[in-house]
Short mmCIF file of C-alpha atoms in Angstrom, two decimals:
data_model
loop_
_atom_site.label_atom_id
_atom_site.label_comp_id
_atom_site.label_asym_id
_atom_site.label_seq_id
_atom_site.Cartn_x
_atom_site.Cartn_y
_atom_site.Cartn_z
CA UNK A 1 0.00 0.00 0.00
CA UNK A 2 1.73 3.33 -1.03
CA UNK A 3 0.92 6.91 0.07
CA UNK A 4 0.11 7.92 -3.89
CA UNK A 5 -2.38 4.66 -3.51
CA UNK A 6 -3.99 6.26 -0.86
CA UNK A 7 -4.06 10.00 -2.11
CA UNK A 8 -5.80 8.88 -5.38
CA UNK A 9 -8.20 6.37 -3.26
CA UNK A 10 -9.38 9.38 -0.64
CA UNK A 11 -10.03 11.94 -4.26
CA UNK A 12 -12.38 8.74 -5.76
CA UNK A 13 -14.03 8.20 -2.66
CA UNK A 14 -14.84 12.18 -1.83
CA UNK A 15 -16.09 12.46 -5.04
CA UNK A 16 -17.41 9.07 -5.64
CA UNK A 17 -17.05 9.47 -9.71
CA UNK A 18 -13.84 8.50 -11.45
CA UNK A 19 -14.06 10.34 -14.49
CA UNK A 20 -13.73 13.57 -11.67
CA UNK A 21 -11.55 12.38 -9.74
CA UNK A 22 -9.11 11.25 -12.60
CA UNK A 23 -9.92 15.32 -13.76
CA UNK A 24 -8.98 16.48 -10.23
CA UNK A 25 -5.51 14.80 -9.90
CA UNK A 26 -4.85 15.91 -13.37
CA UNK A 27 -4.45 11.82 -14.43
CA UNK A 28 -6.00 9.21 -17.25
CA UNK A 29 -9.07 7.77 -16.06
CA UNK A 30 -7.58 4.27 -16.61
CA UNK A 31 -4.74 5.01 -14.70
CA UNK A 32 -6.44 5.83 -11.80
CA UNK A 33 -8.56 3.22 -12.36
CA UNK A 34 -6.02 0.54 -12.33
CA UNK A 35 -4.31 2.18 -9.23
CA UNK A 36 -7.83 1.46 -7.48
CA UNK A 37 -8.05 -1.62 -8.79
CA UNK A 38 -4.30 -2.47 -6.99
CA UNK A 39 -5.20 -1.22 -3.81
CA UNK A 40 -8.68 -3.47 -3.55
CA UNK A 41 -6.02 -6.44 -4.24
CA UNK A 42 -3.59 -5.24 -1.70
CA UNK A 43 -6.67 -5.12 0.95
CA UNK A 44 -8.28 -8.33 -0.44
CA UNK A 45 -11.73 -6.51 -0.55
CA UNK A 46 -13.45 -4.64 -2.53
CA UNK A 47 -13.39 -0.62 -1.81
CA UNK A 48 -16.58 0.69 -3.88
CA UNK A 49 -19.64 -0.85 -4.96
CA UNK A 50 -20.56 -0.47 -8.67
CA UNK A 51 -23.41 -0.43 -10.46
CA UNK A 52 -22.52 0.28 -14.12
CA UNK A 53 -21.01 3.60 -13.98
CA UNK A 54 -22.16 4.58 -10.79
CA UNK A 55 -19.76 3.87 -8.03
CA UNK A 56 -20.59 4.52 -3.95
CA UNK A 57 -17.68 3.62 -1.23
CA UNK A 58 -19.20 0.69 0.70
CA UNK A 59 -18.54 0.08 4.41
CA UNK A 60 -14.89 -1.56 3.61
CA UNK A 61 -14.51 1.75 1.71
CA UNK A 62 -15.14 3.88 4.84
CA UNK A 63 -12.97 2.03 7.32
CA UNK A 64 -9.89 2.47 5.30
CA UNK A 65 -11.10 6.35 4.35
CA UNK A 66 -10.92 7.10 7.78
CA UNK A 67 -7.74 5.86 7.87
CA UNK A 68 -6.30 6.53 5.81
CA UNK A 69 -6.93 10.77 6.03
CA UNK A 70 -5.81 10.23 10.27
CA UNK A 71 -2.39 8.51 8.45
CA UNK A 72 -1.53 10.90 5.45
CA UNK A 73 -2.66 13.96 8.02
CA UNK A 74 -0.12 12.30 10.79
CA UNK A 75 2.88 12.49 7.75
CA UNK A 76 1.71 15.77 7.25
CA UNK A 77 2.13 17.28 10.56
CA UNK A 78 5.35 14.98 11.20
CA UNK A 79 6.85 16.87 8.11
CA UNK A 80 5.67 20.41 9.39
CA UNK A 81 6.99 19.92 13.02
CA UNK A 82 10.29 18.32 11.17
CA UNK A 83 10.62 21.82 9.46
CA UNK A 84 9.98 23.70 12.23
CA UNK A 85 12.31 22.29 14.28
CA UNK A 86 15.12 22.90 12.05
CA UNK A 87 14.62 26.61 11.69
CA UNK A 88 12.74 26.63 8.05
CA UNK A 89 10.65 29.53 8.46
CA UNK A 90 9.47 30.03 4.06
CA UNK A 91 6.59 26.98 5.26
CA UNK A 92 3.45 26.80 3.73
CA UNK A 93 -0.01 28.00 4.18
CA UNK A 94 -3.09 26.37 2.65
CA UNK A 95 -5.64 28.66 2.59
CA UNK A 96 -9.34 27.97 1.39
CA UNK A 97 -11.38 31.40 1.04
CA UNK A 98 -14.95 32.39 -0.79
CA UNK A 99 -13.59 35.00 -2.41
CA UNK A 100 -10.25 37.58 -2.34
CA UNK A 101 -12.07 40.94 -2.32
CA UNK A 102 -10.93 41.27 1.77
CA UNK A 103 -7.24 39.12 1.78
CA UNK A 104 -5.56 40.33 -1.28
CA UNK A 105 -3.80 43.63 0.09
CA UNK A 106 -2.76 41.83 3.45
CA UNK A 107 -1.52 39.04 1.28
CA UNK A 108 0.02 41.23 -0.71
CA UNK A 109 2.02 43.13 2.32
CA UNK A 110 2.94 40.01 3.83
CA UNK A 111 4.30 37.81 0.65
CA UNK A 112 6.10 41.62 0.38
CA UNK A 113 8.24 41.21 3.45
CA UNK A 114 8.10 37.05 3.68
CA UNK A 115 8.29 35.90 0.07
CA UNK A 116 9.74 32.43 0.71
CA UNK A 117 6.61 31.44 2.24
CA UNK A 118 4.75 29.64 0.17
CA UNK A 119 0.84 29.33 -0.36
CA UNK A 120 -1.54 27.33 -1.59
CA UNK A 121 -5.19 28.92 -2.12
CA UNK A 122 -8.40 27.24 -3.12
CA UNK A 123 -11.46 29.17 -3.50
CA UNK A 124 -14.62 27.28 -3.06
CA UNK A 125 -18.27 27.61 -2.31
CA UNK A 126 -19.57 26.72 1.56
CA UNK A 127 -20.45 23.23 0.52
CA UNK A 128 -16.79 22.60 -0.83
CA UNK A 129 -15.04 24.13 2.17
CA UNK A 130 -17.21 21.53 4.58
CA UNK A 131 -15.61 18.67 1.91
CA UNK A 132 -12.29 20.08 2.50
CA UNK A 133 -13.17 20.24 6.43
CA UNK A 134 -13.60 16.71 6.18
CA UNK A 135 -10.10 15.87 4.53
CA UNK A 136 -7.96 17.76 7.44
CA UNK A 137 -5.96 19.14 4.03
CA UNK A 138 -6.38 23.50 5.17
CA UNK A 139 -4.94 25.62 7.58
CA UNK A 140 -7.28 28.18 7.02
CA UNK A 141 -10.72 29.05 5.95
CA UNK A 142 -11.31 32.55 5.54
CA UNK A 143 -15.14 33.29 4.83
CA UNK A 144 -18.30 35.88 5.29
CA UNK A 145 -20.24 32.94 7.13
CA UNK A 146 -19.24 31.03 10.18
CA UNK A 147 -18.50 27.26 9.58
CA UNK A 148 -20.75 25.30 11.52
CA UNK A 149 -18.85 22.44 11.95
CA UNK A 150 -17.22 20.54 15.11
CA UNK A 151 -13.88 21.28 16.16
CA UNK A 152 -13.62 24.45 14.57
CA UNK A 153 -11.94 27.72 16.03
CA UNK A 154 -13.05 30.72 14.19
CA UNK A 155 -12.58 34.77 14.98
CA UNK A 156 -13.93 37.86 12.89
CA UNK A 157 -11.75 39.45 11.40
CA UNK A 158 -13.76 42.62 9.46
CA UNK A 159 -17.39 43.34 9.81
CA UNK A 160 -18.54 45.79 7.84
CA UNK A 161 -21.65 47.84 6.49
CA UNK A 162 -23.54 46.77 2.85
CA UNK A 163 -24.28 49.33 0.79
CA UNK A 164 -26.28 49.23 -2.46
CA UNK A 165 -24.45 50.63 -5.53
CA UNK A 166 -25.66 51.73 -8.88
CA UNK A 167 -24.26 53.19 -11.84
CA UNK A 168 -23.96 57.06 -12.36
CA UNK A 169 -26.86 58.49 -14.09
CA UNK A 170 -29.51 55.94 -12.50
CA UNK A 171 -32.81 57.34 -11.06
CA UNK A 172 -31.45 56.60 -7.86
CA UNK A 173 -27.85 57.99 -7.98
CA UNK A 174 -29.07 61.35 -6.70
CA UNK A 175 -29.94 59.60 -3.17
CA UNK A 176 -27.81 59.24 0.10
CA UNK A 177 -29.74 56.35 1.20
CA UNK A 178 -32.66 54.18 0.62
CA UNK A 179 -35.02 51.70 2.21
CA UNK A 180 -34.39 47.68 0.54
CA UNK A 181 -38.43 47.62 -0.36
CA UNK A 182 -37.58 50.42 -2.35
CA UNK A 183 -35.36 48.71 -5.06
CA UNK A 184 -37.63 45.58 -5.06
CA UNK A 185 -38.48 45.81 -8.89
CA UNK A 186 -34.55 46.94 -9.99
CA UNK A 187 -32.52 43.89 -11.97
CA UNK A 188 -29.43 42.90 -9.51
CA UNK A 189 -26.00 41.73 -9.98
CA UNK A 190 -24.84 39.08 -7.85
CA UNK A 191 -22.69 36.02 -7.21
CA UNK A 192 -23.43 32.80 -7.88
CA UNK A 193 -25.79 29.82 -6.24
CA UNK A 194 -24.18 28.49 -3.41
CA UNK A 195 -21.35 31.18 -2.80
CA UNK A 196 -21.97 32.98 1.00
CA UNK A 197 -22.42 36.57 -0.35
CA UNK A 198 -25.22 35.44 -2.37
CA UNK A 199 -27.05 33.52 0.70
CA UNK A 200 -26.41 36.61 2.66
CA UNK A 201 -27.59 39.23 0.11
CA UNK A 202 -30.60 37.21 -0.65
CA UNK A 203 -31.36 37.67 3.43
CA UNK A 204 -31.36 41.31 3.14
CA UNK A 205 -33.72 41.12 0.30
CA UNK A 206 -35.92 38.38 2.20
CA UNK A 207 -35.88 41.03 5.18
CA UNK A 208 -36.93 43.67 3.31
CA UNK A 209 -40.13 41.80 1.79
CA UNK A 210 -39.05 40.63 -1.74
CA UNK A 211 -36.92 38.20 -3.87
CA UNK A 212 -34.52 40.12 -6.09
CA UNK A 213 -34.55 39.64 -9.78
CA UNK A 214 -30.83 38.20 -10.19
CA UNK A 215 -30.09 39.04 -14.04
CA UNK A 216 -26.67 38.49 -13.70
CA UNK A 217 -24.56 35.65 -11.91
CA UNK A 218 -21.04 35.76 -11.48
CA UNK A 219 -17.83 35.09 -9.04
CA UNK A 220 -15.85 37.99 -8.35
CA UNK A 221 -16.44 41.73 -6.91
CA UNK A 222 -14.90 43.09 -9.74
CA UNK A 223 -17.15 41.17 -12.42
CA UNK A 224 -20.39 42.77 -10.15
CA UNK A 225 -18.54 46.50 -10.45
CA UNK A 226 -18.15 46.21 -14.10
CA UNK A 227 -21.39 44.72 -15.21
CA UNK A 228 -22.93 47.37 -12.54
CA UNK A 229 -21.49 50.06 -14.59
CA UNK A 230 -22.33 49.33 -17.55
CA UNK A 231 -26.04 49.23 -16.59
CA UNK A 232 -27.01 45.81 -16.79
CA UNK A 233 -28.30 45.98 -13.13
CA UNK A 234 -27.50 47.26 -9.31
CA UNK A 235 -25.91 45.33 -6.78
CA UNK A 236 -24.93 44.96 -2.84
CA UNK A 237 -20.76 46.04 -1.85
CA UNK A 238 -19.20 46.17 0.96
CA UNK A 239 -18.32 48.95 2.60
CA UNK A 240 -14.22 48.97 1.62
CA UNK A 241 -14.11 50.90 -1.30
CA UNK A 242 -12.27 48.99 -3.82
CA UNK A 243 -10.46 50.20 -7.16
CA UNK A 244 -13.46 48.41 -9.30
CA UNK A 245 -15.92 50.31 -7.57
CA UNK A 246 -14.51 53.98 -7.30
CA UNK A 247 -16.92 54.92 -10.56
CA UNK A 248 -20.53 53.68 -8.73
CA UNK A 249 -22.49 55.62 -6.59
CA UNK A 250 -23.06 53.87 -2.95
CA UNK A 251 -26.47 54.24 -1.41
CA UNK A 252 -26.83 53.21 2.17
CA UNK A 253 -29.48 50.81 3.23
CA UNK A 254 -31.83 51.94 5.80
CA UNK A 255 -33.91 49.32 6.66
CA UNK A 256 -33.35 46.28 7.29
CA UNK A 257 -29.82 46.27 8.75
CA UNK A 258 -27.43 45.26 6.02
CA UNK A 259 -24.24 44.09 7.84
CA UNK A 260 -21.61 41.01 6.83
CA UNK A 261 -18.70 39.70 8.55
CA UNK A 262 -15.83 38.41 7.21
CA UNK A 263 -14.47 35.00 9.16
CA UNK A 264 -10.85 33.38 9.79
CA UNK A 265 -11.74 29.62 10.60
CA UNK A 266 -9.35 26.61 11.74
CA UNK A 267 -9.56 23.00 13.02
CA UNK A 268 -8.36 22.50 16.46
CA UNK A 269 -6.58 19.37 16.44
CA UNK A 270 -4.56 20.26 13.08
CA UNK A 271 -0.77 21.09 12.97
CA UNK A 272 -0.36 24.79 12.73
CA UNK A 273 3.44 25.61 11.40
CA UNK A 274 5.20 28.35 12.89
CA UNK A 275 4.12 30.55 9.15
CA UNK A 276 0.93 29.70 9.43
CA UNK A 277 0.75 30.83 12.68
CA UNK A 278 2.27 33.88 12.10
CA UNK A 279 -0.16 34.27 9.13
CA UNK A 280 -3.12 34.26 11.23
CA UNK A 281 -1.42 36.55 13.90
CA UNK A 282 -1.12 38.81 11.20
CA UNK A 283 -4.59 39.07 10.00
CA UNK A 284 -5.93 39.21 13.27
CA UNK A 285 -3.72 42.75 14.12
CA UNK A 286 -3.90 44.24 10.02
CA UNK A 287 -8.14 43.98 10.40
CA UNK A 288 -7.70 45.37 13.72
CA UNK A 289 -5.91 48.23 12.33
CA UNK A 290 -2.17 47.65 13.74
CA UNK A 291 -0.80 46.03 10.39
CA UNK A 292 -1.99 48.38 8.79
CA UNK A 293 1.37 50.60 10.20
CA UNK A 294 4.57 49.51 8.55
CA UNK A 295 6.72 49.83 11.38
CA UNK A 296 4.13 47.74 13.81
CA UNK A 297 3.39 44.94 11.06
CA UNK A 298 7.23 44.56 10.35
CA UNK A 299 7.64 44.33 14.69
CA UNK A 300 4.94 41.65 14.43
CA UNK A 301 5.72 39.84 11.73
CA UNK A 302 10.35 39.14 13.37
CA UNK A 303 8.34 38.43 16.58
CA UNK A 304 5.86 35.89 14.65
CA UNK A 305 8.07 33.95 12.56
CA UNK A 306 11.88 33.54 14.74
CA UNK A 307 9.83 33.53 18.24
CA UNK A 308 6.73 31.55 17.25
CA UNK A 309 3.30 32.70 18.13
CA UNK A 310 0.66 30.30 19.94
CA UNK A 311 -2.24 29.87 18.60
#
């Protein structure tokens, strides 16, 4: 049984689909196949059941998943505490976020003054990030809903007002503020299914009485500023005034009270490396307003990385 066995095995059986899972480790399907097929001979049992194309991990399957994520999770954290104790500070940081309208300038500033550190970022919907909770593979989680989910830690970092922007020109540009109800028949731009701005936004709108007419779906901040200025609808922003955004006039909301917090998330019992650490420390202070100075963030971040930080 080898650990490249196992990786492929725990992809198959999250996904239960092998034509995805082959996709998602970047493989030929009958490799993987065949590397599935060795393992069941190397346990003596079968792994999955299947039923023509379909194929569902049957109890056999689940034993060794468990397993096998507590073994490949124990090399994991062997290898981080091995680096740690012999003074490699560059590390690296998984990080799994929603979106990177709030981390991109403190990622920026601290890949500025710590560039060996290396990260790895996935951005995923809520239902992905519980998947990925499951698999022990993140440091971090770094969303605008808390992660209800056992053995979590989680802080917020940034909560912040939602205003309602529209393009210049638009019958309601020449307002300070406005009552929800109010824009109940405008078209809105918004993320997609699934992603926690768009649960959260489509709260506001349930508060204020109405479902919103969603024209346009899409994954980023600066998709919603563009397709808000061109006049293909109006949408919800946060109150941090981003590049995108400089153009659109911000209305703010009245009633109901249109707030959103923005989440840093982590599983207890996981191996946090001195970086990671460090990284966390950091957000914490920059959202609180001390990384924000250069001098205090560079104090921090000598103190975080050749002292340690606990978590």
């Amino acid at each position: 049984m080898e650990m490249l066995q196992l990786k492929y095995f725990l992809t198959v059986a999250r996904l239960e689909h092998m034509t995805k899972a082959a996709q998602e480790l970047h493989i030929a399907q009958p490799a993987l196949s065949k590397t599935i097929s060795r393992l069941e001979e190397d346990v003596g049992v079968p792994l999955f059941d299947r039923q023509g194309r379909q194929i569902r991990l049957n109890p056999f399957g689940k034993i060794l998943q468990n397993k096998a994520q507590a073994a490949l999770q124990m090399l994991e954290e062997a290898r981080r505490e091995i680096a740690d104790l012999s003074g490699m500070e560059q590390g690296r940081i998984h990080l799994c976020l929603s979106n990177m309208e709030q981390l991109r300038d403190p990622l920026k500033m601290f890949l500025t003054r710590y560039p060996e550190v290396h990260f790895q970022i996935v951005q995923s919907a809520m239902a992905d990030m519980e998947q990925l909770l499951e698999s022990n593979e993140v440091d971090f989680f770094l969303t605008a809903l808390p992660i209800q989910h056992p053995g979590i830690r989680q802080l917020p970092l940034l909560n912040e007002e939602v205003y309602l922007a529209v393009p210049p020109g638009h019958p309601l540009a020449n307002r300070q503020s406005i009552d929800l109800i109010e824009a109940a028949e405008e078209p809105f731009v918004g993320y997609k299914e699934g992603y926690p701005y768009r649960r959260m936004n489509d709260e506001f709108c349930r508060q204020a009485g109405f479902q919103p007419k969603v024209v346009c779906e899409v994954e980023d901040p600066a998709s919603i500023a563009e397709l808000v200025r061109a006049g293909f609808g109006i949408a919800f922003v946060g109150e941090c005034r981003s590049s995108q955004e400089l153009s659109l006039v911000k209305l703010r909301i009245n009633q109901p009270a249109c707030q959103r917090s923005f989440h840093i998330a982590w599983l207890e019992h996981r191996y946090l490396s001195k970086a990671a650490l460090a990284f966390k420390e950091f957000l914490i202070q920059y959202f609180a307003g001390i990384g924000m100075s250069d001098s205090n963030s560079s104090r921090l971040m000598k103190l975080s990385l050749n002292e340690g930080i606990g978590s």
